[in-house]
Coordinates of C-alpha atoms and ligand atoms in Angstrom, one line a residue:
M1 CA 85.7 103.6 118.8
E2 CA 86.9 102.2 122.2
H3 CA 85.8 104.2 125.3
N4 CA 88.8 105.6 127.1
D5 CA 89.6 108.4 129.6
K6 CA 92.3 110.0 127.4
A7 CA 92.2 113.7 126.9
R8 CA 90.1 115.4 124.2
I9 CA 91.7 116.4 121.1
L10 CA 90.2 119.1 118.8
V11 CA 91.3 119.0 115.2
A12 CA 90.6 122.2 113.3
G13 CA 90.5 121.8 109.5
S14 CA 89.1 119.1 107.3
G15 CA 91.7 119.1 104.5
P16 CA 93.8 116.0 104.1
A17 CA 96.0 116.8 107.1
G18 CA 93.0 117.3 109.4
L19 CA 91.2 114.1 108.2
I20 CA 94.4 112.1 108.7
A21 CA 95.1 113.7 112.1
A22 CA 91.5 112.9 113.3
L23 CA 91.8 109.3 112.1
G24 CA 95.3 108.9 113.6
F25 CA 94.3 110.4 117.1
A26 CA 91.2 108.3 117.2
G27 CA 93.2 105.2 116.4
A28 CA 95.5 106.0 119.2
G29 CA 92.6 106.0 121.6
F30 CA 91.9 109.7 122.0
D31 CA 88.5 111.3 122.2
V32 CA 88.6 113.4 119.0
T33 CA 86.4 116.2 117.7
L34 CA 86.9 117.4 114.2
V35 CA 85.8 120.9 113.2
G36 CA 85.8 121.8 109.5
P37 CA 83.6 122.0 106.5
E38 CA 82.3 119.1 104.4
A39 CA 85.2 117.4 102.6
N40 CA 86.4 119.1 99.3
T41 CA 85.5 117.0 96.4
A42 CA 86.5 119.5 93.7
D43 CA 90.3 119.5 94.3
G44 CA 91.7 118.6 90.8
R45 CA 95.3 118.0 92.0
T46 CA 96.9 114.7 92.5
T47 CA 99.3 114.0 95.5
A48 CA 102.3 111.8 95.2
L49 CA 102.7 110.1 98.6
M50 CA 105.9 108.3 99.4
N51 CA 106.1 104.8 100.9
P52 CA 106.5 106.0 104.6
A53 CA 103.2 108.1 104.2
L54 CA 101.5 105.1 102.6
K55 CA 102.4 103.0 105.6
V56 CA 100.5 105.5 107.8
L57 CA 97.4 105.3 105.4
E58 CA 97.6 101.5 105.6
R59 CA 97.6 101.6 109.4
L60 CA 94.5 103.9 109.2
G61 CA 92.8 101.3 107.0
V62 CA 92.3 103.4 103.8
L63 CA 95.2 102.3 101.6
A64 CA 93.6 99.3 99.9
E65 CA 90.8 101.4 98.5
L66 CA 93.2 104.2 97.5
R67 CA 95.4 101.8 95.6
T68 CA 92.8 100.9 93.0
Q69 CA 92.9 104.6 91.7
A70 CA 96.7 105.2 92.1
A71 CA 99.7 104.7 89.9
P72 CA 103.1 103.6 91.3
L73 CA 106.1 105.9 91.0
K74 CA 109.1 103.8 90.0
A75 CA 111.4 106.5 88.8
M76 CA 111.8 110.3 88.9
R77 CA 113.6 112.3 86.4
I78 CA 114.8 115.9 86.5
V79 CA 115.3 117.6 83.2
D80 CA 117.0 121.0 82.9
A81 CA 114.7 122.7 80.4
T82 CA 116.1 126.2 81.0
R83 CA 117.8 128.1 78.2
R84 CA 120.4 129.4 80.5
L85 CA 124.2 129.5 80.0
I86 CA 124.8 126.9 82.6
R87 CA 122.6 123.8 82.3
S88 CA 122.5 120.6 84.2
P89 CA 122.5 117.1 83.0
T90 CA 119.3 115.0 83.2
V91 CA 119.2 113.0 86.5
T92 CA 117.1 109.9 87.0
F93 CA 116.3 108.5 90.4
R94 CA 115.2 104.8 90.2
A95 CA 113.5 103.2 93.3
G96 CA 115.3 99.9 92.3
E97 CA 118.7 101.6 93.1
I98 CA 117.8 101.6 96.8
G99 CA 116.1 98.2 96.8
E100 CA 112.5 99.6 96.6
E101 CA 109.8 98.5 94.1
Q102 CA 108.4 102.0 94.0
F103 CA 108.9 105.4 95.7
G104 CA 105.2 105.8 96.4
L105 CA 101.8 106.2 94.7
N106 CA 100.3 109.2 92.8
L107 CA 96.7 109.7 94.0
P108 CA 93.9 112.0 92.7
N109 CA 92.8 114.3 95.6
K110 CA 89.2 113.7 94.4
T111 CA 89.8 110.1 95.5
L112 CA 92.0 110.7 98.5
I113 CA 89.9 113.3 100.4
P114 CA 86.5 111.6 100.1
I115 CA 87.9 108.2 101.1
L116 CA 89.5 109.8 104.2
A117 CA 86.2 111.6 105.0
R118 CA 84.3 108.4 104.7
A119 CA 86.7 106.7 107.1
V120 CA 86.3 109.5 109.6
S121 CA 82.6 109.0 109.6
A122 CA 82.9 105.2 109.6
E123 CA 85.1 105.5 112.7
G124 CA 82.4 107.4 114.5
I125 CA 84.6 110.5 115.0
H126 CA 82.6 113.5 116.1
W127 CA 82.8 115.8 113.1
L128 CA 81.2 119.3 113.5
K129 CA 80.8 120.6 109.9
S130 CA 81.4 124.2 110.8
T131 CA 84.4 126.5 111.3
V132 CA 86.1 127.9 114.3
A133 CA 85.1 131.5 114.5
S134 CA 87.3 132.5 117.5
W135 CA 89.8 130.8 119.8
S136 CA 90.4 131.5 123.6
L137 CA 93.5 129.7 124.9
D138 CA 94.3 129.3 128.6
A139 CA 96.8 127.4 130.7
E140 CA 94.4 124.3 131.0
Q141 CA 92.6 124.1 127.7
A142 CA 91.9 125.4 124.2
H143 CA 88.4 126.8 123.8
A144 CA 86.9 127.2 120.3
R145 CA 83.7 129.1 119.5
L146 CA 82.3 127.8 116.2
A147 CA 80.5 129.8 113.5
D148 CA 77.2 128.0 114.4
G149 CA 77.5 129.5 117.9
S150 CA 78.5 126.2 119.7
E151 CA 81.6 126.0 121.9
I152 CA 84.1 123.2 122.5
S153 CA 87.1 122.8 124.7
A154 CA 90.1 120.4 124.4
A155 CA 93.4 119.7 126.1
L156 CA 95.1 120.0 122.7
A157 CA 94.1 121.8 119.5
V158 CA 95.6 120.5 116.3
A159 CA 95.8 123.3 113.9
A160 CA 95.2 121.7 110.4
D161 CA 93.5 124.8 109.2
G162 CA 95.7 125.5 106.3
R163 CA 98.1 128.2 105.2
L164 CA 96.4 131.1 106.8
S165 CA 95.8 129.1 110.0
P166 CA 93.5 131.2 112.4
A167 CA 94.5 128.7 115.2
R168 CA 98.2 129.6 114.6
E169 CA 97.5 133.3 114.9
A170 CA 95.4 132.8 118.0
A171 CA 98.3 130.9 119.5
G172 CA 100.5 134.0 118.9
I173 CA 102.8 132.2 116.5
R174 CA 104.1 134.4 113.8
A175 CA 104.6 133.1 110.3
S176 CA 106.8 134.9 107.8
A177 CA 104.7 134.5 104.6
R178 CA 105.7 135.6 101.1
P179 CA 103.9 135.2 97.8
Y180 CA 105.9 133.9 94.9
P181 CA 105.5 135.5 91.4
Q182 CA 104.3 132.0 90.3
S183 CA 101.0 130.1 89.9
A184 CA 100.6 126.3 89.2
L185 CA 98.3 125.3 86.4
V186 CA 97.0 121.8 87.3
L187 CA 95.3 119.3 85.0
N188 CA 95.3 115.7 83.9
F189 CA 96.1 114.5 80.4
G190 CA 96.1 111.4 78.2
H191 CA 99.1 110.5 76.1
R192 CA 99.9 108.1 73.3
S193 CA 103.0 106.5 74.7
E194 CA 103.4 104.5 78.0
H195 CA 104.8 106.5 80.9
G196 CA 106.5 103.5 82.3
F197 CA 105.6 104.8 85.9
V198 CA 108.3 107.5 85.5
S199 CA 107.6 111.1 86.7
T200 CA 109.4 113.9 84.9
E201 CA 110.2 117.3 86.4
F202 CA 111.3 119.8 83.7
H203 CA 113.0 122.8 85.4
T204 CA 112.2 126.0 83.5
E205 CA 113.0 129.7 84.1
T206 CA 109.6 130.2 85.7
G207 CA 109.4 127.1 87.9
A208 CA 109.0 123.3 87.5
F209 CA 106.7 121.6 85.0
T210 CA 106.0 118.2 86.5
Q211 CA 104.3 115.2 84.9
V212 CA 103.3 112.4 87.3
P213 CA 101.9 109.0 86.2
L214 CA 98.3 108.1 86.6
P215 CA 96.8 104.6 85.9
G216 CA 96.8 103.7 82.2
R217 CA 98.2 106.2 79.5
R218 CA 97.3 109.1 81.7
S219 CA 99.3 111.6 83.8
S220 CA 98.8 114.6 86.0
L221 CA 100.5 117.9 85.4
V222 CA 101.7 120.7 87.7
W223 CA 102.9 123.5 85.5
V224 CA 104.4 126.4 87.5
V225 CA 104.6 129.7 85.5
K226 CA 104.0 133.4 86.0
P227 CA 100.5 134.0 87.3
E228 CA 99.4 135.8 84.1
T229 CA 100.8 132.9 81.9
A230 CA 98.8 130.4 84.0
Q231 CA 95.6 132.4 83.3
E232 CA 96.5 132.5 79.6
L233 CA 97.2 128.8 79.4
A234 CA 94.0 127.9 81.3
A235 CA 92.0 130.0 78.8
L236 CA 93.3 128.1 75.8
D237 CA 91.0 125.6 74.0
D238 CA 91.8 121.9 74.5
A239 CA 93.7 121.4 71.2
A240 CA 96.0 124.5 71.8
L241 CA 96.7 123.5 75.4
S242 CA 97.4 119.9 74.5
A243 CA 99.9 121.1 71.9
R244 CA 101.6 123.4 74.5
V245 CA 101.8 120.5 77.0
E246 CA 103.3 118.2 74.4
E247 CA 105.8 120.8 73.2
Q248 CA 106.9 121.5 76.9
M249 CA 107.3 117.7 77.4
Q250 CA 109.4 117.5 74.3
S251 CA 107.0 114.9 73.0
M252 CA 108.4 112.4 75.5
L253 CA 105.0 110.8 75.8
G254 CA 103.8 111.3 72.2
R255 CA 100.5 113.0 71.3
V256 CA 98.8 114.7 74.4
S257 CA 95.1 115.4 75.0
V258 CA 94.2 117.3 78.0
E259 CA 91.2 116.2 80.1
P260 CA 88.4 118.6 81.3
G261 CA 89.1 120.4 84.6
R262 CA 91.9 122.9 84.8
Q263 CA 92.7 124.6 88.1
V264 CA 95.2 127.5 88.9
Y265 CA 96.9 127.6 92.4
P266 CA 98.8 130.8 93.4
L267 CA 102.1 129.8 95.1
S268 CA 103.5 131.2 98.3
A269 CA 105.9 130.3 101.1
A270 CA 105.2 130.4 104.8
S271 CA 107.4 129.5 107.8
P272 CA 106.2 129.8 111.4
G273 CA 108.7 130.7 114.0
R274 CA 107.7 127.7 116.1
F275 CA 105.4 124.7 115.6
A276 CA 103.4 124.6 118.9
R277 CA 102.4 127.0 121.7
N278 CA 99.5 127.8 124.0
R279 CA 97.7 124.4 123.6
V280 CA 98.0 124.6 119.8
A281 CA 100.2 122.3 117.6
L282 CA 100.6 123.1 113.9
V283 CA 100.3 120.3 111.2
G284 CA 100.2 120.4 107.4
E285 CA 100.2 123.7 105.6
A286 CA 99.5 125.5 109.0
A287 CA 103.2 124.5 109.7
H288 CA 104.8 124.8 106.3
V289 CA 104.0 126.2 102.8
F290 CA 106.3 125.9 99.8
P291 CA 106.1 125.5 96.1
P292 CA 105.2 122.0 94.7
I293 CA 108.7 120.7 93.8
G294 CA 109.6 117.1 94.6
A295 CA 106.2 116.2 96.2
Q296 CA 107.1 117.2 99.7
G297 CA 104.1 119.0 101.2
L298 CA 101.6 116.4 102.5
N299 CA 104.4 113.9 103.0
L300 CA 105.9 116.4 105.5
G301 CA 102.3 117.0 106.9
I302 CA 101.9 113.3 107.5
R303 CA 105.2 113.2 109.4
D304 CA 104.0 116.1 111.6
I305 CA 100.9 114.1 112.4
E306 CA 102.8 111.0 113.2
D307 CA 105.2 112.8 115.5
L308 CA 102.4 114.7 117.3
I309 CA 100.4 111.5 117.9
G310 CA 103.6 109.8 119.3
I311 CA 104.3 112.7 121.7
A312 CA 100.6 113.0 122.7
S313 CA 100.6 109.3 123.5
E314 CA 103.6 109.7 125.7
N315 CA 101.8 112.5 127.5
S316 CA 98.3 111.1 127.3
S317 CA 96.9 112.7 130.5
D318 CA 97.7 116.1 129.1
P319 CA 98.8 116.0 125.5
G320 CA 98.7 119.9 125.2
S321 CA 100.9 120.6 128.2
R322 CA 104.0 122.8 127.9
R323 CA 106.2 119.8 128.1
A324 CA 104.4 118.0 125.2
L325 CA 104.3 121.0 123.0
A326 CA 108.0 121.8 123.6
A327 CA 108.8 118.2 122.7
Y328 CA 106.8 118.5 119.4
D329 CA 108.4 121.8 118.5
T330 CA 111.9 120.4 119.0
R331 CA 111.1 117.2 117.1
R332 CA 109.6 118.8 114.1
R333 CA 112.1 121.7 113.6
P334 CA 115.0 120.0 111.7
D335 CA 112.7 118.1 109.3
I336 CA 110.5 121.1 108.5
W337 CA 113.3 123.6 108.2
A338 CA 115.4 121.3 106.0
R339 CA 112.5 120.5 103.6
S340 CA 111.2 124.0 103.4
G341 CA 114.7 125.4 103.0
A342 CA 115.7 123.0 100.2
V343 CA 112.5 123.4 98.2
N344 CA 112.5 127.2 98.5
L345 CA 116.2 127.4 97.5
L346 CA 115.7 125.1 94.5
N347 CA 112.7 127.3 93.5
M348 CA 114.7 130.5 93.8
S349 CA 117.6 129.1 91.9
L350 CA 115.3 128.5 89.0
L351 CA 113.9 132.0 89.1
S352 CA 117.3 133.6 89.6
D353 CA 119.3 135.0 86.7
M354 CA 122.4 135.1 88.9
L355 CA 125.3 132.9 87.7
P356 CA 126.2 131.7 91.2
A357 CA 122.7 130.3 91.8
Q358 CA 122.7 128.6 88.4
L359 CA 126.2 127.2 89.0
A360 CA 125.3 125.8 92.4
R361 CA 122.1 124.0 91.1
S362 CA 124.0 122.7 88.1
A363 CA 126.9 121.4 90.3
G364 CA 124.4 119.7 92.6
L365 CA 122.6 118.0 89.8
N366 CA 125.9 117.0 88.1
A367 CA 127.1 115.4 91.3
L368 CA 123.8 113.5 91.7
G369 CA 123.9 112.4 88.1
S370 CA 127.3 111.0 88.2
F371 CA 127.8 109.6 91.7
A372 CA 125.4 106.7 92.5
P373 CA 126.0 106.7 96.4
L374 CA 125.0 110.4 96.6
R375 CA 121.9 109.7 94.5
A376 CA 121.0 106.8 96.8
F377 CA 121.5 109.0 99.9
F378 CA 119.2 111.6 98.6
M379 CA 116.6 109.1 97.5
R380 CA 116.6 107.6 101.0
E381 CA 116.4 111.0 102.7
G382 CA 113.7 111.9 100.3
L383 CA 111.5 109.0 101.5
R384 CA 112.3 109.4 105.3
P385 CA 114.7 111.8 107.0
G386 CA 117.7 110.1 108.6
S387 CA 117.4 107.0 106.5
G388 CA 120.1 108.1 104.1
F389 CA 122.5 108.7 107.1
R390 CA 121.5 105.3 108.7
A391 CA 122.3 103.6 105.4
I392 CA 125.8 105.2 105.3
A393 CA 126.4 104.4 109.0
G394 CA 125.3 100.7 108.2
G395 CA 127.7 100.6 105.3
L396 CA 130.6 102.0 107.4
R397 CA 129.9 99.4 110.1
K398 CA 129.7 96.4 107.8
P399 CA 133.5 95.5 107.5
A400 CA 133.8 95.3 111.3
E401 CA 130.9 92.9 111.4
H402 CA 132.7 90.2 109.5
Ligands
LIG501 C1 99.8 122.3 92.8 C2 100.1 121.5 94.1 C3 100.6 120.2 94.0 C4 100.9 119.5 95.2 N1 101.4 118.2 95.0 C5 101.8 117.6 96.1 C6 102.3 116.2 96.0 O1 102.4 115.6 95.0 N2 102.7 115.6 97.2 C7 102.6 116.2 98.4 O2 103.0 115.6 99.4 N3 102.1 117.4 98.5 C8 101.7 118.1 97.4 N4 101.2 119.4 97.6 C9 101.0 120.0 98.9 C10 99.6 119.5 99.5 O3 98.7 119.7 98.5 C11 99.4 120.2 100.8 O4 100.5 119.9 101.7 C12 98.1 119.7 101.4 O5 97.0 119.9 100.6 C13 97.9 120.6 102.7 O6 96.7 120.0 103.3 P1 96.2 120.7 104.7 O7 95.1 119.8 105.1 O8 97.3 121.1 105.5 O9 95.6 122.1 104.2 P2 94.2 122.4 103.4 O10 94.0 121.4 102.3 O11 94.4 123.8 102.9 O12 93.1 122.3 104.4 C14 92.8 123.2 105.4 C15 91.4 123.0 105.9 O13 91.2 123.9 107.0 C16 89.9 124.4 106.9 N5 89.8 125.6 107.7 C17 90.3 126.9 107.5 N6 90.0 127.7 108.5 C18 89.2 127.0 109.3 C19 88.6 127.3 110.6 N7 88.7 128.5 111.1 N8 87.9 126.3 111.2 C20 87.9 125.1 110.7 N9 88.5 124.7 109.6 C21 89.1 125.6 108.9 C22 89.7 124.6 105.4 O14 88.3 124.7 105.1 C23 90.3 123.3 104.9 O15 89.4 122.3 104.9 C24 100.8 120.1 96.4 C25 100.5 121.5 96.5 C26 100.1 122.2 95.4 C27 99.8 123.6 95.5

């Protein structure tokens, strides 16, 4: 790492957001200290990362290694599998429709997290494998006392310490948190037919059942159900669970065989009132928690990190100043609120028995299914906020250019 006299950044949390933040800040020339436990190698989930997030990983030098274990996402399909009065047509989003070869890649977290952790070590980033036991925040610096008794101070504390975020609490940022009556059963499975790099999200009365391609004839599954159902499903033997998965998939991929390693994640939502205060800036799940629909969470987290590094670089002598934190808060609000709002609304509309909610969801999916420009707009916005609007503006300007 180059020696420089830029301010010190303390990144709290060694999940994917913390590791990416540490790499990104170090790459931008900051003096980075990462505080968090050894990387988690037991996370059985996969993460679908869209092309803009992959560009960030490419800049950090980790994409080539990740690619070998990832599957491209060329199309995403939404199937209404509810048995409700008002049902929606199947909508398919194809990357080719907006001139992209793929929307992104689906990566096992067991690959993603260790590769990021190795890159952090290779970069020579100071990583204290402990946790922050308490924070003291003053006008000049953030001070952290670690569980091992040591202390560290920094101009900016990056809170990548997850959904309960002790750093967020120390900064006096309130987050309205609510548990959902849902859990996600997560596993990988093999299947007889080719997936064709298509991900299918079945909407059910208890949440989304999402199949995402992995290399070969394999896919990952996030099956959102009531918490007690998730436990019942997780306790089934392989043959019975495989049959349930195949039935839920309407045998779209032929015979299914689940792989070892099932995990259950309770779902919740959390929205902080602001995204930075008192020398602390929130990224990743410290800044937003919502159910896993449409692969938004870490993609949004990576945009938090990009924006924070950009603003810190513009304020490099004091990246934790009031001015810098106010700029970060303002920049992140629209994106985080729009994504969290849309995902929570869609999730609630699945759970709701109310006719207006079902009508609204059905009308939205109908419009998307039948009107290609609207579909293209949502696909572009799904990849990067603002790009759908820019494409429309470009299209409107075109006649005048000739
Ligand atoms: C079932 C499921 C599927 C998902 N699929 C996708 C997907 O396909 N695409 C996508 O973009 N997103 C997806 N997400 C969301 C994504 O997983 C999260 O956005 C991401 O894991 C959040 O990472 P994080 O680093 O912010 O938090 P975490 O992974 O929770 O990491 C927090 C870290 O902080 C550490 N920590 C806590 N307290 C302290 C402390 N006091 N001091 C130091 N360290 C501390 C913890 O030990 C941990 O290492 C999914 C989520 C779920 C539940």
